Coordinates of C-alpha atoms in Angstrom, one line a residue:
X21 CA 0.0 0.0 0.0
X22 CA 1.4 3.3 -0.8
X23 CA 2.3 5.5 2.0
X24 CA -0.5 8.2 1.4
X25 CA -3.5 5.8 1.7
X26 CA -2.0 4.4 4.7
X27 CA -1.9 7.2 5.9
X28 CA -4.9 8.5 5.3
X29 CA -6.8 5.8 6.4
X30 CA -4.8 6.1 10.3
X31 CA -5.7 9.4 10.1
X32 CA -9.2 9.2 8.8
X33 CA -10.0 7.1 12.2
X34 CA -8.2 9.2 14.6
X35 CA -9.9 12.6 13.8
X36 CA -13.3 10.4 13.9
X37 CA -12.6 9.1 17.7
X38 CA -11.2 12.2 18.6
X39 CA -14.4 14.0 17.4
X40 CA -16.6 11.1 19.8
X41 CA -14.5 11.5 22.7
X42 CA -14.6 15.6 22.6
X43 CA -18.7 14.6 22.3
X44 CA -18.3 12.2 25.3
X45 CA -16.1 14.7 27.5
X46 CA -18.7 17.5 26.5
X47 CA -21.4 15.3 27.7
X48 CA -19.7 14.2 31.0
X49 CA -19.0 18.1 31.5
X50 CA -22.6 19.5 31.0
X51 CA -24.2 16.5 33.5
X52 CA -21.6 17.8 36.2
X53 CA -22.5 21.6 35.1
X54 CA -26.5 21.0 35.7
X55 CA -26.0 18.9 38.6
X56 CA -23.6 20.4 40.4
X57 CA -23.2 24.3 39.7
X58 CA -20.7 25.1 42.4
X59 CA -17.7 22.6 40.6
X60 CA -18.8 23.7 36.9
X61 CA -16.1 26.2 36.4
X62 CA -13.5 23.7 37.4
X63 CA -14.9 20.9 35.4
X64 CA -14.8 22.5 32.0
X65 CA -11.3 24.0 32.5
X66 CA -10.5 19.9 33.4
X67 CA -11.7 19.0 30.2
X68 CA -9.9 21.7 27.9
X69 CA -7.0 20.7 29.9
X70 CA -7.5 17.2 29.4
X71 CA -7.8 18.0 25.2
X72 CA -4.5 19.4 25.5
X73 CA -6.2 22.8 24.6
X74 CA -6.0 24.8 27.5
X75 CA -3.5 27.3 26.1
X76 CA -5.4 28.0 22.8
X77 CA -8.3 28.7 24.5
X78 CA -7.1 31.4 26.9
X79 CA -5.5 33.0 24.0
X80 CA -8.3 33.2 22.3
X81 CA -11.0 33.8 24.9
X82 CA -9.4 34.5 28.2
X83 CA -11.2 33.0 31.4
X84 CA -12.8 29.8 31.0
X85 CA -16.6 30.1 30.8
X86 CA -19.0 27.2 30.4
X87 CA -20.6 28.0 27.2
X88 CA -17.9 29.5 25.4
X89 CA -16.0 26.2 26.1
X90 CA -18.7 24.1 24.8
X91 CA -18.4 26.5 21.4
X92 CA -15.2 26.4 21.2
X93 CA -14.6 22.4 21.6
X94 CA -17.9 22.3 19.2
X95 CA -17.3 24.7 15.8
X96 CA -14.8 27.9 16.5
X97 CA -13.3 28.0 13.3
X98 CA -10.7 29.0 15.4
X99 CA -9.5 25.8 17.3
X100 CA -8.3 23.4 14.6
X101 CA -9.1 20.4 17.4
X102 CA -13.1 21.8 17.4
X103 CA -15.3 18.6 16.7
X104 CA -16.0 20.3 13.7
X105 CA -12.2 20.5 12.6
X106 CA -11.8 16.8 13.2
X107 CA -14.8 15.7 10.8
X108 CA -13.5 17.8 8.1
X109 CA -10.1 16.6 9.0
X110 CA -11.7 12.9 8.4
X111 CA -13.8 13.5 5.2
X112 CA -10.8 15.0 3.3
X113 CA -8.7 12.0 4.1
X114 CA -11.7 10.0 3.4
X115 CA -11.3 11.9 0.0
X116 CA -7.5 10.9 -0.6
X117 CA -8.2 7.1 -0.3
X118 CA -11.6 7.2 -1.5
X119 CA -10.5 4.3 -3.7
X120 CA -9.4 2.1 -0.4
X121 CA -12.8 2.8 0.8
X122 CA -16.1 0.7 0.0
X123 CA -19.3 2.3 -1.0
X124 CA -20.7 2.5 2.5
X125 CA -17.8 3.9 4.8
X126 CA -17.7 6.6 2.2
X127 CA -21.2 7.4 2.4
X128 CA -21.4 7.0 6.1
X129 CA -18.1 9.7 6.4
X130 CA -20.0 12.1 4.2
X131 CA -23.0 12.0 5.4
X132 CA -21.8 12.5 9.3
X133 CA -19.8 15.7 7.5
X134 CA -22.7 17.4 6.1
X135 CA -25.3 16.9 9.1
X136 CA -23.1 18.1 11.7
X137 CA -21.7 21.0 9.1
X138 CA -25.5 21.9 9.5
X139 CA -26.0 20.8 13.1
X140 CA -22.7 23.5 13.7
X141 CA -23.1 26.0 11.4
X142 CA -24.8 28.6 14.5
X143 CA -23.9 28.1 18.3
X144 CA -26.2 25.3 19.8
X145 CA -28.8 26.4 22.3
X146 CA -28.4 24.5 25.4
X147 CA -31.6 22.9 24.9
X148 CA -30.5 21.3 22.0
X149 CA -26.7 20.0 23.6
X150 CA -27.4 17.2 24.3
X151 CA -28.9 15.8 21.1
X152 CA -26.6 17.0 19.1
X153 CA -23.9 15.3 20.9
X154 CA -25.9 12.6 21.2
X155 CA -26.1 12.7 16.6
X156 CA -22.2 13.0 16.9
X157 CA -21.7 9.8 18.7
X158 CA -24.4 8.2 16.0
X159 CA -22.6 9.5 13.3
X160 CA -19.1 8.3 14.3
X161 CA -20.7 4.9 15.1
X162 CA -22.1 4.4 11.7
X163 CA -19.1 5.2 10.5
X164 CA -17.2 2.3 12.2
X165 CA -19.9 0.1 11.8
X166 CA -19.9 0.3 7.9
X167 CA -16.3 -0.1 8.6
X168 CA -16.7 -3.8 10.4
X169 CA -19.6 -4.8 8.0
X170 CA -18.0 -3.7 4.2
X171 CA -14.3 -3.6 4.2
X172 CA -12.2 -6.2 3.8
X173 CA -10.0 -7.4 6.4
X174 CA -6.6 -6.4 4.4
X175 CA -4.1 -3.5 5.0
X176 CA -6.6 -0.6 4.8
X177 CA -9.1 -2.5 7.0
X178 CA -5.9 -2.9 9.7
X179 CA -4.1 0.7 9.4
X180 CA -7.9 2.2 10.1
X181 CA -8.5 0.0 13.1
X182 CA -4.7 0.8 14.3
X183 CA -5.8 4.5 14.4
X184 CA -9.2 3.7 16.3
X185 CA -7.5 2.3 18.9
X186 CA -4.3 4.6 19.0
X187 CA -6.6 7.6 19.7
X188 CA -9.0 5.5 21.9
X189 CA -6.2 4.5 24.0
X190 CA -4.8 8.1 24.4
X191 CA -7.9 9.9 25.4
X192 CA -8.6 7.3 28.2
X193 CA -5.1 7.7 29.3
X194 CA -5.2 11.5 29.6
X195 CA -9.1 11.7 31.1
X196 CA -7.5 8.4 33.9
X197 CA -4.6 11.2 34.4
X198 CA -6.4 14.4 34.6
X199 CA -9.1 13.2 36.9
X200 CA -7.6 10.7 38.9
X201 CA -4.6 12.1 39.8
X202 CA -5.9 15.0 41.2
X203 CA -8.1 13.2 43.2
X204 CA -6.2 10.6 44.5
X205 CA -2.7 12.3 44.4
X206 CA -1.3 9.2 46.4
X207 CA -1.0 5.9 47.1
X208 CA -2.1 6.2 50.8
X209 CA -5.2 7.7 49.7
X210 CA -6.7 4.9 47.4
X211 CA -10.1 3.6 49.1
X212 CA -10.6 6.9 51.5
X213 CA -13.9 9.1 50.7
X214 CA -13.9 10.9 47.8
X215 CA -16.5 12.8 45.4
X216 CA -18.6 10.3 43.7
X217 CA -19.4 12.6 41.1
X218 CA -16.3 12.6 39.8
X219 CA -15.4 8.9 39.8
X220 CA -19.2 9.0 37.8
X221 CA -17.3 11.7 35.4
X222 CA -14.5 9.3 34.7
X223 CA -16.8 7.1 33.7
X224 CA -19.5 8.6 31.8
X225 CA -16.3 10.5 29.8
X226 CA -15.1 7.4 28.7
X227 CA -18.8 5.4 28.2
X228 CA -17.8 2.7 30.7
X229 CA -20.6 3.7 33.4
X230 CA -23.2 0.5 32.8
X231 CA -20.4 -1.8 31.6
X232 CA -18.7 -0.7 35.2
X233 CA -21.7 -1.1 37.1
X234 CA -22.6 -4.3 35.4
X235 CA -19.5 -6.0 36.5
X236 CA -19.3 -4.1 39.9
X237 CA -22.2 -4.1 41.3
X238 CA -22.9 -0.6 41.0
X239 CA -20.3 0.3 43.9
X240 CA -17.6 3.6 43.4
X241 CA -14.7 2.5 44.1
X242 CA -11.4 4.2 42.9
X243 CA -9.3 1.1 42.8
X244 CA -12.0 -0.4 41.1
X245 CA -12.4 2.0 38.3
X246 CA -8.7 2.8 37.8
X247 CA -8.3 -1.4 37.2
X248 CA -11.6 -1.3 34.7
X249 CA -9.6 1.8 32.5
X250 CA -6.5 0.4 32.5
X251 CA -6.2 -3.8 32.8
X252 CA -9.6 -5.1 32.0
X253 CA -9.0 -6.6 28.6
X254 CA -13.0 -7.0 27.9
X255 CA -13.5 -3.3 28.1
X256 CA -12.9 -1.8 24.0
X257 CA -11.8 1.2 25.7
X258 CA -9.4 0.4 28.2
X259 CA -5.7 0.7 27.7
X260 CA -5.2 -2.7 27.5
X261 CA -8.3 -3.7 25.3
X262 CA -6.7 -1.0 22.9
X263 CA -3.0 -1.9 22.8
X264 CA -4.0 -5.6 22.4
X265 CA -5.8 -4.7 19.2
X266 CA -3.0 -2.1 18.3
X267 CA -0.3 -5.0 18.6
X268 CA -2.8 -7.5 16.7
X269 CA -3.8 -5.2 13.8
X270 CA 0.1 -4.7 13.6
X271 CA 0.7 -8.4 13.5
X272 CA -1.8 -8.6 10.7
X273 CA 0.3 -6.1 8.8
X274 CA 3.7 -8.0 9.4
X275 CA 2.3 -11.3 8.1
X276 CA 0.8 -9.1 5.2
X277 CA 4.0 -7.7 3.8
X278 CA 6.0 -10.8 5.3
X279 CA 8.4 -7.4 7.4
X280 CA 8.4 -6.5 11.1
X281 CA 9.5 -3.3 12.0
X282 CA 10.7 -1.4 14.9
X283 CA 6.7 -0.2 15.4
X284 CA 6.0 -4.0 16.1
X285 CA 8.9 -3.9 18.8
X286 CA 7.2 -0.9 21.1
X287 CA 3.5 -2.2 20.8
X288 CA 4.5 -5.6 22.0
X289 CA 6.4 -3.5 25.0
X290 CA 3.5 -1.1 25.3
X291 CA 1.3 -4.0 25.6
X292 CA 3.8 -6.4 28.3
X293 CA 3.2 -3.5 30.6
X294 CA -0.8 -4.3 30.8
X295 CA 0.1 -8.8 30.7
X296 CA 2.5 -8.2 33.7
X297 CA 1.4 -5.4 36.1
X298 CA -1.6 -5.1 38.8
X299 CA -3.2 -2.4 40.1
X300 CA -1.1 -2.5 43.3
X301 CA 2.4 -2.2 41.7
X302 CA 0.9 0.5 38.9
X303 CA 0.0 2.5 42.7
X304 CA 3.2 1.9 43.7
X305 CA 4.9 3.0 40.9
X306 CA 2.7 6.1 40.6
X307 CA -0.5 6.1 38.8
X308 CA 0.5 9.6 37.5
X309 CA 3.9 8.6 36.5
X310 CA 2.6 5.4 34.6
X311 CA 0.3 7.1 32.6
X312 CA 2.7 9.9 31.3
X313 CA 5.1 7.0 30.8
X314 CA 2.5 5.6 28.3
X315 CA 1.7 8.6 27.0
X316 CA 5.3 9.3 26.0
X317 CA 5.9 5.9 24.3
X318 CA 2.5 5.8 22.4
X319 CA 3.5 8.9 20.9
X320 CA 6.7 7.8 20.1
X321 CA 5.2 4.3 18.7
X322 CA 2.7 7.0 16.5
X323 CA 5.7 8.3 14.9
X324 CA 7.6 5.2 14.3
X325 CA 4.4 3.8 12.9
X326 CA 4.5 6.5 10.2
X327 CA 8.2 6.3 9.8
X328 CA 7.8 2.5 9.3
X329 CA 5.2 2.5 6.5
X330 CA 6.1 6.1 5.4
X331 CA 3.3 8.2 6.2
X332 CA 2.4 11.6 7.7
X333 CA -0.4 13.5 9.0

């Protein structure tokens, strides 16, 4: 495959999560803001931090305020990470390799373009949040569902699924880091009383809440939670659900062009990490300190990634 549809198609899938996880953390961020006024402020300025967009906002805007936030994350034409930014961003490369594509992922990309280029075209009214995110999260899931039921399990179908999980894995690991840090900023601190909300935030950021309380009982527990995000290998968004699929889809590309590259060296390592740790030695290490450690090698395995089959964003 040539570089530039490989390409393409990783890229293609990462602006599409990215776009449903903004919708998720938006989502997570307006239940905290109706329920619980008084920690509103502090839960928006979580979430731009947890985009990575912090700085761009405050140069643009100043002090965080709820609803600006929500616009800007949404459709300012002035944050190239706006929800709206990353569909484009995934329609065009759905353009480039229009040819790797079958008849229905194309349809289903285009189509999610044009109804939230309507949808975004004027600020949304508050009323109307919450199905509008709600049409985001459809869209992106037809998207991957034509995926799974048209294309053929080859190269394309691999380097797409590689960049679902890539940026699946990431946001998890930043929302596990911004939240749960700051809450439980210690070893010594796991299991004592803390704001349920939150641990609820974690959770209903990262659409885990029913699978959690399915196999939990319905109990909050911090441990509990930070195990589910991280180890739990039947979770699709965990860390370790993700990497496994990462190191798989990569295997399937090795045996494809009969080559393994240094990319195939770091997942397998990325992915040991989740086979041979618990929760209690992640704690002792430092829960902050094992995410940014993951952080830093996933985006050094991105970049090999493109190095090793010769594509860019």
């Amino acid at each position: 495959m040539l570089g530039k549809t490989a390409g393409g198609l990783f890229w293609m899938f990462r602006y599409l999560e990215r776009a449903e996880n903004t919708a998720r953390m938006i989502d997570a961020g307006l239940r905290i803001s109706l329920t619980r006024s008084s920690a509103a402020e502090s839960e928006w300025t979580a979430i731009l931090s947890s985009t990575g967009l912090s700085e761009t906002y405050a140069s643009l805007h100043g002090e965080p305020h709820g609803a600006k936030i929500i616009d800007f994350l949404l459709r300012d034409p002035n944050n190239p990470a706006s929800i709206m930014a990353q569909i484009e961003g995934a329609r065009m490369n759905a353009r480039v390799v229009r040819t790797a594509l079958t008849r229905e992922v194309w349809e289903a990309v285009n189509e999610c373009y044009m109804v939230l280029k309507r949808l975004l075209s004027q600020p949304v009214e508050d009323r109307d949040l919450p199905r509008v995110l709600q049409i985001i999260r459809q869209r992106s899931a037809f998207v991957r569902g034509a995926k799974h039921g048209s294309m053929v399990r080859n190269d394309m179908y691999n380097f797409g699924r590689i960049g679902t999980f890539f940026e699946r894995a990431d946001n998890t690991a930043r929302i596990l880091d911004q939240k749960y840090y700051i809450l439980l900023p210690s070893v010594r601190l796991v299991g004592s009383a803390s704001d349920n909300v939150q641990w609820d935030t974690i959770l209903r950021a990262t659409s885990t809440t029913r699978a959690y309380q399915t196999l939990h009982e319905g109990e909050t527990d911090p441990m509990a939670i930070a195990r589910f995000l991280i180890l739990d290998g039947r979770l699709p968004r965990s860390l370790a659900f993700s990497y496994r699929k990462i190191e798989e889809n990569l295997g399937f590309l090795a045996e494809e062009y009969n080559a393994r590259h240094e990319c195939h060296a770091l997942a397998d390592n990325l992915c040991g990490r989740f086979k041979t740790r618990d929760m209690n030695a992640i704690f002792e290490y430092g829960l902050h300190e094992f995410i940014s450690d993951f952080l830093r090698d996933s985006a050094a395995l991105g970049r090999q990634i493109e190095i090793d089959y010769r594509f860019s964003e």
